[in-house]
Coordinates of N, CA, C and O in Angstrom, one line a residue:
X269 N 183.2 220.5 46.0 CA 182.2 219.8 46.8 C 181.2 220.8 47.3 O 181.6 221.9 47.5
X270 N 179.8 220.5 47.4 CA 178.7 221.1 48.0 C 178.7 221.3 49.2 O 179.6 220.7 49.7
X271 N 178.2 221.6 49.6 CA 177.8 222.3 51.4 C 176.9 221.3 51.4 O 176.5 220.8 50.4
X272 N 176.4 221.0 52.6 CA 174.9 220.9 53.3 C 173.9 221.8 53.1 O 172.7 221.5 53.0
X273 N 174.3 222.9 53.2 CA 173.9 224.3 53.4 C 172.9 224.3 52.0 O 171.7 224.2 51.9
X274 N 173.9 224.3 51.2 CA 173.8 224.6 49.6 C 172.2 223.4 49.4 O 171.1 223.7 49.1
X275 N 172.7 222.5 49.8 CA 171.8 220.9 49.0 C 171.0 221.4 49.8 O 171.2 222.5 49.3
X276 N 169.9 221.7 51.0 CA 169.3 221.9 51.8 C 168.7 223.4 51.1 O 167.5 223.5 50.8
X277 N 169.2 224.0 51.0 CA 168.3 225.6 50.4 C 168.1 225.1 49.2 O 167.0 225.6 48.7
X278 N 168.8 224.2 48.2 CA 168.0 223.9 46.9 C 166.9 222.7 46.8 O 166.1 222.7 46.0
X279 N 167.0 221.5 47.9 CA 166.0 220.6 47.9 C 165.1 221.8 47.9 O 164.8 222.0 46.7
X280 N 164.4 223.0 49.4 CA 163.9 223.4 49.7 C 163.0 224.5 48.6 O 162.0 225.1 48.8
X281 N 163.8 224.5 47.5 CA 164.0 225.5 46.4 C 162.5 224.8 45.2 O 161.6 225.3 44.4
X282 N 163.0 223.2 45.8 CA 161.8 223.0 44.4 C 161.0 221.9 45.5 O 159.9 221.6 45.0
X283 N 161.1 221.4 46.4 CA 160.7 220.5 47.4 C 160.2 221.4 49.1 O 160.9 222.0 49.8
X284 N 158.3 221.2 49.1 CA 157.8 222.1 50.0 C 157.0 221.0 50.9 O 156.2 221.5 51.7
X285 N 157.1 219.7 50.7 CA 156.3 219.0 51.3 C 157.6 218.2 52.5 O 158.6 217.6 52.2
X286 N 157.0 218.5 54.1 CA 157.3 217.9 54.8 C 157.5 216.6 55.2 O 158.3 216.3 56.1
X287 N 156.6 215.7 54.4 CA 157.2 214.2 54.2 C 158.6 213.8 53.5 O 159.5 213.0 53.7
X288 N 158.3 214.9 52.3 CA 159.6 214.8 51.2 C 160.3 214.9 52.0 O 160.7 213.9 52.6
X289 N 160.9 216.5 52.6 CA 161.8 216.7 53.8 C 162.3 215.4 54.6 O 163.5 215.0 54.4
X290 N 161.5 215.0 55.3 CA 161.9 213.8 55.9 C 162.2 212.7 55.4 O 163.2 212.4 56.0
X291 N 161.8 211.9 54.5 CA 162.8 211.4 53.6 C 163.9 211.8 53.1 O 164.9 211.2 53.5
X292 N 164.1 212.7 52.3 CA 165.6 213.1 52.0 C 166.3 213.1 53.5 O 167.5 213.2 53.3
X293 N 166.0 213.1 54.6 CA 166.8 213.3 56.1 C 166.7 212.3 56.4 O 167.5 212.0 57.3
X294 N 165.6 210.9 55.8 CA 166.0 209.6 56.5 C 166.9 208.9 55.5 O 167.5 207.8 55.9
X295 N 167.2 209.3 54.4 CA 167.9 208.5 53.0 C 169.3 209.2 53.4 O 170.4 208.6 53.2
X296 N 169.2 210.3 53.9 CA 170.8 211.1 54.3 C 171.4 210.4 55.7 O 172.6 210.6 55.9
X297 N 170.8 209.8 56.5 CA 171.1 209.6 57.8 C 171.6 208.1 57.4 O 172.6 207.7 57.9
X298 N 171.0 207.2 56.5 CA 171.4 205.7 56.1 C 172.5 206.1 55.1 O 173.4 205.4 54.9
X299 N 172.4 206.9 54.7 CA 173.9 206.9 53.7 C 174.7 207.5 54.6 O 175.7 206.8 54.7
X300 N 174.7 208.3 55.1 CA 176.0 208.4 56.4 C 176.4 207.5 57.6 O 177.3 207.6 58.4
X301 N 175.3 206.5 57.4 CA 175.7 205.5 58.4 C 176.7 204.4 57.3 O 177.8 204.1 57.4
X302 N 176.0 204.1 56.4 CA 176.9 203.3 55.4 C 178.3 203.4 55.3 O 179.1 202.5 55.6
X303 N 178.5 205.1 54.7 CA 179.4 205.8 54.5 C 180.6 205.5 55.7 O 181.8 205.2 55.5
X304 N 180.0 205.8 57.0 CA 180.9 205.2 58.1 C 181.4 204.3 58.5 O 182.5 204.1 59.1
X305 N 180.4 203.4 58.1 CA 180.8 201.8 58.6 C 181.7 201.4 57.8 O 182.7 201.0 58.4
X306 N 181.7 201.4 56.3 CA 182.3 201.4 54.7 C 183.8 202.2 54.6 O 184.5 202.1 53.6
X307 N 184.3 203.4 56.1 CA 185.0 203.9 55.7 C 185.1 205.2 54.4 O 186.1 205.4 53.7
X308 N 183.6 205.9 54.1 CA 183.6 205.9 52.7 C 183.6 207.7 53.2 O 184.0 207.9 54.3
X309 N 183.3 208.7 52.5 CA 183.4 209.9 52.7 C 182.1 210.4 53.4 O 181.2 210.7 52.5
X310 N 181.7 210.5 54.3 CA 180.1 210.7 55.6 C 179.4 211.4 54.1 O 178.6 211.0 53.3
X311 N 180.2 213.0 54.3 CA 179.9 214.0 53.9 C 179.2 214.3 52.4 O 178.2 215.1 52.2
X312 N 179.8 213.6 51.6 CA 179.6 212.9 50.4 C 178.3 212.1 50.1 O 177.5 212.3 49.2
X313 N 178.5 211.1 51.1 CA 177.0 209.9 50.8 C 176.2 211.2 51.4 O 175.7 212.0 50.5
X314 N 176.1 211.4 52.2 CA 175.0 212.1 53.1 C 174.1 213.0 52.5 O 172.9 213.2 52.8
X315 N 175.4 213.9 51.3 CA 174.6 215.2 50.5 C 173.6 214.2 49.3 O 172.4 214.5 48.9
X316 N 174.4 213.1 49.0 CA 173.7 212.4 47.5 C 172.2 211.8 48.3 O 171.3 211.5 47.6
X317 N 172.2 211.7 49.2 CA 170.9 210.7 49.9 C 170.4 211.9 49.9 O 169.5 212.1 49.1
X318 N 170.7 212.9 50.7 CA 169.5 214.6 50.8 C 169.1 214.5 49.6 O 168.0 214.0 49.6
X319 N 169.7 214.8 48.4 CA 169.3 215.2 47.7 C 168.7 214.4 46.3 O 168.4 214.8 45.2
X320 N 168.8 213.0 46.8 CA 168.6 212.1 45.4 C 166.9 212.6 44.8 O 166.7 212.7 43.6
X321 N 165.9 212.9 45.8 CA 164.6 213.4 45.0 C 164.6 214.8 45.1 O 163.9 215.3 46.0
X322 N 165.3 215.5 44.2 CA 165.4 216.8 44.6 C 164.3 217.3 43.5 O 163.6 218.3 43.6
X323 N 164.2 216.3 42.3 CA 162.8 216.9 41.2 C 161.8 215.9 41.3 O 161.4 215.3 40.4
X324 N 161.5 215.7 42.5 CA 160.4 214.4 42.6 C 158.6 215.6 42.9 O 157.6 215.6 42.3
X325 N 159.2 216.3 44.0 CA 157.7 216.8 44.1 C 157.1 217.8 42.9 O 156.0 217.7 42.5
X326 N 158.3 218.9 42.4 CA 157.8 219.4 41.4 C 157.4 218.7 39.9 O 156.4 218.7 39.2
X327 N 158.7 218.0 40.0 CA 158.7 217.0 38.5 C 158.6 215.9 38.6 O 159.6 215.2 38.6
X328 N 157.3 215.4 38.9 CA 157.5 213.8 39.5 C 157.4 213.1 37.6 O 157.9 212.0 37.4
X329 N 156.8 213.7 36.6 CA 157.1 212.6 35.6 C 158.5 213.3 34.9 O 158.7 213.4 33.7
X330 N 159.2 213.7 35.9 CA 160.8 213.9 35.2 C 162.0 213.4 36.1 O 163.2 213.4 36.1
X331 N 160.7 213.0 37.1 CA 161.6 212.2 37.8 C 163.5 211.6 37.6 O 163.6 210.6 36.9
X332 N 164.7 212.2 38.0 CA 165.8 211.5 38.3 C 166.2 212.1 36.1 O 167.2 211.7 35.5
X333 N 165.4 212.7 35.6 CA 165.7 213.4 34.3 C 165.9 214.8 34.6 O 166.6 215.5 33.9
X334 N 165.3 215.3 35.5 CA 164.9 216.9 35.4 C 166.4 217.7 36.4 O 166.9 218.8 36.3
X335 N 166.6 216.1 37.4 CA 167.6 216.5 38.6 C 168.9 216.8 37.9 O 169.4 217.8 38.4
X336 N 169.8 216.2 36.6 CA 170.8 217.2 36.6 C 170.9 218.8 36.0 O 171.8 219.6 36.0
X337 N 169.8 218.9 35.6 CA 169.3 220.6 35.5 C 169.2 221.4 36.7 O 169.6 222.6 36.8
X338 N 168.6 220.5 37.8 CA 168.5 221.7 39.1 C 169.8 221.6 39.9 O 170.4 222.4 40.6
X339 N 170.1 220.4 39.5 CA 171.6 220.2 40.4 C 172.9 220.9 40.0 O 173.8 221.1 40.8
X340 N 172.8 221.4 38.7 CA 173.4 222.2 37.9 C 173.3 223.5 38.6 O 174.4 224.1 38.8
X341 N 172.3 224.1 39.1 CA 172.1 225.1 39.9 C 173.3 225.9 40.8 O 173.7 227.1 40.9
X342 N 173.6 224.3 41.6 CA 174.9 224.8 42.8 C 175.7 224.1 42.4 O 176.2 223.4 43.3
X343 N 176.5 223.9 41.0 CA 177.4 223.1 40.4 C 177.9 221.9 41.1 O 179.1 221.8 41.5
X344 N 177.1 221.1 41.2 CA 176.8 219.5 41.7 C 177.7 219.1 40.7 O 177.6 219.4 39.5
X345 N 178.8 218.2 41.3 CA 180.0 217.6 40.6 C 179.3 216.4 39.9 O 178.3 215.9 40.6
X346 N 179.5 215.8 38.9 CA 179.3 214.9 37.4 C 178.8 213.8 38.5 O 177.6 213.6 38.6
X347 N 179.9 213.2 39.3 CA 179.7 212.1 40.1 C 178.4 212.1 40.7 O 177.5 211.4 40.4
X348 N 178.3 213.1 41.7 CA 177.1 213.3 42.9 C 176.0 213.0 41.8 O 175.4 212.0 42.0
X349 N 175.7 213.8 40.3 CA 174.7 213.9 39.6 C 174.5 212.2 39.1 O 173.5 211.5 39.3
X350 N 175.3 211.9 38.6 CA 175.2 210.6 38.6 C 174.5 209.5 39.4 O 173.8 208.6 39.1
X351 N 175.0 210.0 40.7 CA 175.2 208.9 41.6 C 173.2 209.0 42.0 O 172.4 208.1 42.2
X352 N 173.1 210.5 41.9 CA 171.1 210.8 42.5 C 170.4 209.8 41.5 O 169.7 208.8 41.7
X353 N 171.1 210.4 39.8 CA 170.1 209.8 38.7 C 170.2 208.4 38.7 O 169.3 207.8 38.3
X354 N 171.3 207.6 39.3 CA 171.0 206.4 39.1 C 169.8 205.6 39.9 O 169.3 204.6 39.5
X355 N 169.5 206.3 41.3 CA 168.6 205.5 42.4 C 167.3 204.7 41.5 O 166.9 203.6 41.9
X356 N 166.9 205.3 40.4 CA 166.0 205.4 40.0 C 165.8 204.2 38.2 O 164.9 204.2 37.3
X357 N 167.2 203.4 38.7 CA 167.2 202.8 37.8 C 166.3 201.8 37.4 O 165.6 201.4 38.3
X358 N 166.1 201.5 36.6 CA 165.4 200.5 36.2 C 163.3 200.7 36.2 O 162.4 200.1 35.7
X359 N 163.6 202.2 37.1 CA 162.2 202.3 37.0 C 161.8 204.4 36.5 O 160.7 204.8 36.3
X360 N 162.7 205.0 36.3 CA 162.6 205.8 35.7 C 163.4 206.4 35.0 O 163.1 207.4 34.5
X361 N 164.8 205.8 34.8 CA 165.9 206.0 34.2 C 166.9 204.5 33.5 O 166.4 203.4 33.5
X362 N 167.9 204.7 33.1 CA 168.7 203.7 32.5 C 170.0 203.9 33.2 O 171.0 203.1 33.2
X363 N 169.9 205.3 33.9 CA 171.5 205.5 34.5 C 171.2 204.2 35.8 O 170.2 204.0 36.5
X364 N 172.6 203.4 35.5 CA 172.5 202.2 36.4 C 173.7 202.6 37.3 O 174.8 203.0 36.9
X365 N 173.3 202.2 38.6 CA 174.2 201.9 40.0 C 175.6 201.0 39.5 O 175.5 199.9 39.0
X366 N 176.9 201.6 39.8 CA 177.8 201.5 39.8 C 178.9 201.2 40.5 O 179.8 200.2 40.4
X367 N 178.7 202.3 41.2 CA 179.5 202.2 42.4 C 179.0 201.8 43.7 O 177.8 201.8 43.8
X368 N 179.9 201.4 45.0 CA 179.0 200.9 46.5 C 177.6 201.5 46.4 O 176.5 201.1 46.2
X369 N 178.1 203.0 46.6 CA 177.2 204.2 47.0 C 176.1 204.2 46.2 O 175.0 204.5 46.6
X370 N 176.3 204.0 45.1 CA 174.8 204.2 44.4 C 174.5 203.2 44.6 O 173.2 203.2 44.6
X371 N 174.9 202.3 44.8 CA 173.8 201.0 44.6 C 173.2 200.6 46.1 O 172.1 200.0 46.2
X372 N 174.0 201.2 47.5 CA 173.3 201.4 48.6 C 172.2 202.6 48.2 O 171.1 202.0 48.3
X373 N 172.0 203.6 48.0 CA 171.1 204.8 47.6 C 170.2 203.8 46.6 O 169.2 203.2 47.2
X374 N 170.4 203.6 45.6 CA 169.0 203.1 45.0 C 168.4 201.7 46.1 O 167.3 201.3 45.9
X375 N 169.2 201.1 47.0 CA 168.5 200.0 48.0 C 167.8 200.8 49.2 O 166.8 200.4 49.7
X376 N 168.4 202.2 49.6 CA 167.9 202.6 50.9 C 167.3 203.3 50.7 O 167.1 203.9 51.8
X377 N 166.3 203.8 49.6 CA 165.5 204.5 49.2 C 164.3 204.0 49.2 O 163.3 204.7 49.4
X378 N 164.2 203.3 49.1 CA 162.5 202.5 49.3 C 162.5 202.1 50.9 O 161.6 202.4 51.7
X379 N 163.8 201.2 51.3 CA 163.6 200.7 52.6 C 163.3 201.6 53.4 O 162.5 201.4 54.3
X380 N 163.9 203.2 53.1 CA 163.5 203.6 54.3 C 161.9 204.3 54.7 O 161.5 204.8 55.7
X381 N 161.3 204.1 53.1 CA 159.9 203.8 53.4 C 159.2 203.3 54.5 O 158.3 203.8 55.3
X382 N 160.0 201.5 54.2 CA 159.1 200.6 55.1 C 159.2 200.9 56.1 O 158.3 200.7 56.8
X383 N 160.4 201.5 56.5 CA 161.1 201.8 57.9 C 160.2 202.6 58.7 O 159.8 202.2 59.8
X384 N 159.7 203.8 58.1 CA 159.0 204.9 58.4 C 157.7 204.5 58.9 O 157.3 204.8 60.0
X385 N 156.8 203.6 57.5 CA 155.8 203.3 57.6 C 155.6 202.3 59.5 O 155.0 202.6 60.5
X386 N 156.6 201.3 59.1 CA 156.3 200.5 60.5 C 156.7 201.2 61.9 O 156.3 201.0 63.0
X387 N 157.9 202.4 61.3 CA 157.9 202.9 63.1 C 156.4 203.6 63.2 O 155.8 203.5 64.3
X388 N 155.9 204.0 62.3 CA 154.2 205.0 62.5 C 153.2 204.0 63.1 O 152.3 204.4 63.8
X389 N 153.4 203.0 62.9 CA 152.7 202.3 63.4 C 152.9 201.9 64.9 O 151.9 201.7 65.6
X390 N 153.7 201.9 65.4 CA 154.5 201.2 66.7 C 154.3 202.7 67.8 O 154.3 203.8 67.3
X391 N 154.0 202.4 69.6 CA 153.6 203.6 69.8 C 154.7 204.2 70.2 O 154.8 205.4 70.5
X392 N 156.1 203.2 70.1 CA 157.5 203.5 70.5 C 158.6 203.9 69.6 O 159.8 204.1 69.8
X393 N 157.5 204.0 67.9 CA 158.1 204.3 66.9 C 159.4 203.6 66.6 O 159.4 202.3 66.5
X394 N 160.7 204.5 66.4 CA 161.6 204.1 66.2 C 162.0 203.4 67.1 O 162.6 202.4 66.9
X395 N 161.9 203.8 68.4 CA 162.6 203.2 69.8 C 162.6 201.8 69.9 O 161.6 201.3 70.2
X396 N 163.6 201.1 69.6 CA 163.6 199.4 70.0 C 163.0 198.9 68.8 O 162.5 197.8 69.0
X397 N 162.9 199.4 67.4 CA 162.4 198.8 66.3 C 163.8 197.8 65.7 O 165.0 197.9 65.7
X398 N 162.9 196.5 65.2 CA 164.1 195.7 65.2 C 163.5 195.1 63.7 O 162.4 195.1 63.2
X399 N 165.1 194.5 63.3 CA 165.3 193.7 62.0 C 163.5 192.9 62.1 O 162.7 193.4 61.3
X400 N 163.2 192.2 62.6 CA 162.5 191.1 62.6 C 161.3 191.9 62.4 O 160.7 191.8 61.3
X401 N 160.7 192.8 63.1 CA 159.5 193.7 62.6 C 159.4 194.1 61.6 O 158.3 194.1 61.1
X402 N 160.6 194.6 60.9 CA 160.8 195.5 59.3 C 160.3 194.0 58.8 O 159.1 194.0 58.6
X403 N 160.5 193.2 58.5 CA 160.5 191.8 58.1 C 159.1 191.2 57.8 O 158.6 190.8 56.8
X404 N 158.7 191.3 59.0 CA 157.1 191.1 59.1 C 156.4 191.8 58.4 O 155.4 191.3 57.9
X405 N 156.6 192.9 58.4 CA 155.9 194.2 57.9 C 155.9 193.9 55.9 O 155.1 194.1 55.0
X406 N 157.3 193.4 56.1 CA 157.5 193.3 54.6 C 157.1 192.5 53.7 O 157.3 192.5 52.5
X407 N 156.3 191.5 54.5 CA 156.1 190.2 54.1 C 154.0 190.7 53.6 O 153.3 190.1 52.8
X408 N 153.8 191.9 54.3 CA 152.6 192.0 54.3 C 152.5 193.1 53.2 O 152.6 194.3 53.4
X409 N 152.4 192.6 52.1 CA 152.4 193.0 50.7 C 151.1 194.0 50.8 O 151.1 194.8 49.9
X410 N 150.4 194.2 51.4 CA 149.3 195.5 51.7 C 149.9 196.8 52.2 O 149.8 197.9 51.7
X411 N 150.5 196.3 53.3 CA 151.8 197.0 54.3 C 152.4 198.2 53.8 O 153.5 198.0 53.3
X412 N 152.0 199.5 53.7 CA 153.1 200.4 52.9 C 153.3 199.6 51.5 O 154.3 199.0 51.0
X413 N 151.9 199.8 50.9 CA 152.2 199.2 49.4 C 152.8 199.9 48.5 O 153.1 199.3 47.4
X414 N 153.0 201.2 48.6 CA 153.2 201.9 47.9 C 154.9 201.2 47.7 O 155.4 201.2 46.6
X415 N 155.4 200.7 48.6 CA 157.2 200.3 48.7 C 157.3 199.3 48.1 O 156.8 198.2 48.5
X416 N 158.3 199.6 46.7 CA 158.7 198.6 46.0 C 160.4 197.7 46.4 O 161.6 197.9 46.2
X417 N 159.2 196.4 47.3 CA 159.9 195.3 47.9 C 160.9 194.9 46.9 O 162.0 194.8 47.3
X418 N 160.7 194.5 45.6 CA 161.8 194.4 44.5 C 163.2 195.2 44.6 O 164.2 194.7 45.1
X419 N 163.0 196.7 44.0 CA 164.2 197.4 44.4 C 164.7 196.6 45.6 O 165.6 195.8 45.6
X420 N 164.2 196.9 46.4 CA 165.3 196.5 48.0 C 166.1 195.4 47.8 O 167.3 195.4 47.8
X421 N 164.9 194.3 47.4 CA 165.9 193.1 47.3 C 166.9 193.2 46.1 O 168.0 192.6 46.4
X422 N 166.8 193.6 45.0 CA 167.6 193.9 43.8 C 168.8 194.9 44.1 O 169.7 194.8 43.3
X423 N 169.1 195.7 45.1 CA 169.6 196.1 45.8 C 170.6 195.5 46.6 O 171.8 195.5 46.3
X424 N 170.4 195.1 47.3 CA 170.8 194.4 48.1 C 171.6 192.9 47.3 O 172.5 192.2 47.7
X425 N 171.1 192.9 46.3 CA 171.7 191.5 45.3 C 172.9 192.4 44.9 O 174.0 191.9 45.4
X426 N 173.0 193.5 44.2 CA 173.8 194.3 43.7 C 175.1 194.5 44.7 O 176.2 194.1 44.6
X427 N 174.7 195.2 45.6 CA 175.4 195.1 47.2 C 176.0 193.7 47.8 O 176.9 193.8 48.7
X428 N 175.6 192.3 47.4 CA 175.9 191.1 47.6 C 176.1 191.5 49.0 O 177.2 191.3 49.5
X429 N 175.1 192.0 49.5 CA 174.5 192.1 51.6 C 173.3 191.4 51.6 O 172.5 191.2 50.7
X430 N 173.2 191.1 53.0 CA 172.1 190.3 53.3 C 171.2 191.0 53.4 O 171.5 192.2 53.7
X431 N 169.9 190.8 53.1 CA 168.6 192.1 53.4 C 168.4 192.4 54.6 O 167.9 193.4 55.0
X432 N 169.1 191.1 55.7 CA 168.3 191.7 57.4 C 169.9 192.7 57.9 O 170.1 193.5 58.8
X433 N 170.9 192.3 56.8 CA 172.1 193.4 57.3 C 171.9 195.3 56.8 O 172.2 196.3 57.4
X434 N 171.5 194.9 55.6 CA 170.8 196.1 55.4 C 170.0 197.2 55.9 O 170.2 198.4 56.0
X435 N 168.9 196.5 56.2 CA 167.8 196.7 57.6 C 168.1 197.2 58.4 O 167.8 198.4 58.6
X436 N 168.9 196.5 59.1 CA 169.8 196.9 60.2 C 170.5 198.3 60.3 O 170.5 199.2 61.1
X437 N 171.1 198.2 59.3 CA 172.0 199.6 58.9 C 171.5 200.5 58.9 O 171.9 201.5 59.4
X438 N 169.9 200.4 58.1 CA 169.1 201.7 57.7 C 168.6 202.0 59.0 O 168.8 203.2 59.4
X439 N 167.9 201.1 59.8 CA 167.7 201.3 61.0 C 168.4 201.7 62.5 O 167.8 201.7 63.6
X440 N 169.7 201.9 62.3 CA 170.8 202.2 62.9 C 170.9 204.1 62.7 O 171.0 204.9 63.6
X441 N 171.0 204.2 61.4 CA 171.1 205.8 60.2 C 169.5 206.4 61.0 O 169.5 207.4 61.7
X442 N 168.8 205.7 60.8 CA 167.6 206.4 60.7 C 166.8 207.1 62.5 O 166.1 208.0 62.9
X443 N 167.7 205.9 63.1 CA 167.5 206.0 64.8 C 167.9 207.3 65.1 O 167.2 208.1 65.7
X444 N 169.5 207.6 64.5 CA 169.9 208.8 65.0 C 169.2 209.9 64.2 O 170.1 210.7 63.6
X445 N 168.4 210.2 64.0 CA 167.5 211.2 63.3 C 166.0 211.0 63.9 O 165.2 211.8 63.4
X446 N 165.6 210.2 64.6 CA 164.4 210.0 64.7 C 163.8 210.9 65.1 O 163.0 211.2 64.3
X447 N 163.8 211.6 66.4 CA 163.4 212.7 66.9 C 163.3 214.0 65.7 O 162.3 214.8 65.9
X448 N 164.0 214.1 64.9 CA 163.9 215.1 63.9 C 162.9 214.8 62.7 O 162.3 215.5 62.0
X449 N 163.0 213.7 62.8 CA 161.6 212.8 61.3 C 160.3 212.8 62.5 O 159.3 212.7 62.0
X450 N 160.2 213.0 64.0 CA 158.9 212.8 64.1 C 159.0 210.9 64.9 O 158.1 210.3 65.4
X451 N 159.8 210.6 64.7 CA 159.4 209.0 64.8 C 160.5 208.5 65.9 O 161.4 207.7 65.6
X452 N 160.2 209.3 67.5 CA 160.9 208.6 68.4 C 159.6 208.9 69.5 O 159.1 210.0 69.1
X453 N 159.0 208.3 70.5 CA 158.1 208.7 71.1 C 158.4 209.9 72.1 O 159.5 210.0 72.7
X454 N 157.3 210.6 72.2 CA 157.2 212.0 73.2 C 157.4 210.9 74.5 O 157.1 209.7 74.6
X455 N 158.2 212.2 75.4 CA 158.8 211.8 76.6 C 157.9 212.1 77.9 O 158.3 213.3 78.2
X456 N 157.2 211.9 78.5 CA 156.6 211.8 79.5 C 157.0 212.7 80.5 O 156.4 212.7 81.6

């Protein structure tokens, strides 16, 4: 098994942009909330969410191809490599979600887009952001267009969870990090 330590000096190794950073810390915080609730190994989901776009900023057209090369690096076990290249199924790869965990990682990976996008908007950010806002937001196809509303729901089909249970979850994972992403409001 990998360190934190390890996945963290190698994201950093090929990933220099501060948004990235925070994503891989909001996709790590929903997979350890998963992981918990699921009874599943924290430690485990938590490194595969850090690190699922570990060749996104340098290699964005090798996207989820280029990652078991770098992941090979700190001898990233078959599974973990698997489990990154699959997020990306259906839109830059063929490796398809299998297990719980990948198939939560390729769903919480876009959501926690939206997530981000609508706390930035709010002047309370994360603080008291709820199911029904992410919802609204989602409905506004302009909204953080860049977030492919598909995956989530295809996701979530795969998971046979409800989308506002999911939501929830991410937004649960993501709360306890907020202050570290930037997205809890300064305190008076």
């Amino acid at each position: 098994m990998i360190t934190r330590e390890q996945a963290v000096t190698l994201f950093k190794k090929y990933n220099e942009s501060e948004s990235l950073y925070h994503h891989a810390l909001s996709v790590e915080a929903v997979m350890r909330e998963a992981a918990s609730r699921y009874g599943e190994d924290v430690e485990y989901w938590g490194i595969v969410g850090f690190l699922h776009d570990i060749d996104w900023e340098k290699f964005p057209e090798e996207h989820c191809k280029k990652a078991p090369e770098l992941l090979a690096e700190i001898d990233t076990p078959e599974d973990m490599v698997h489990a990154i290249c699959s997020h990306g199924y259906g839109l830059v790869t063929d490796v398809k979600p299998e297990r719980m965990m990948e198939k939560m990682l390729f769903t919480v990976d876009e959501l926690t887009g939206l997530i981000t996008a609508t706390a930035l908007m709010r002047p309370e950010k994360m603080k008291g952001i709820s199911v029904k806002s992410i919802k609204k937001k989602w409905k506004d196809k302009s909204f953080a267009a860049g977030v492919n509303r598909e995956v989530i729901s295809q996701g979530c089909e795969m998971l046979g969870m409800d989308t506002a249970d999911v939501i929830q979850l991410a937004i649960d994972g993501m709360t306890k990090v907020a202050p570290e992403l930037g997205l809890w409001p300064e305190e008076a």
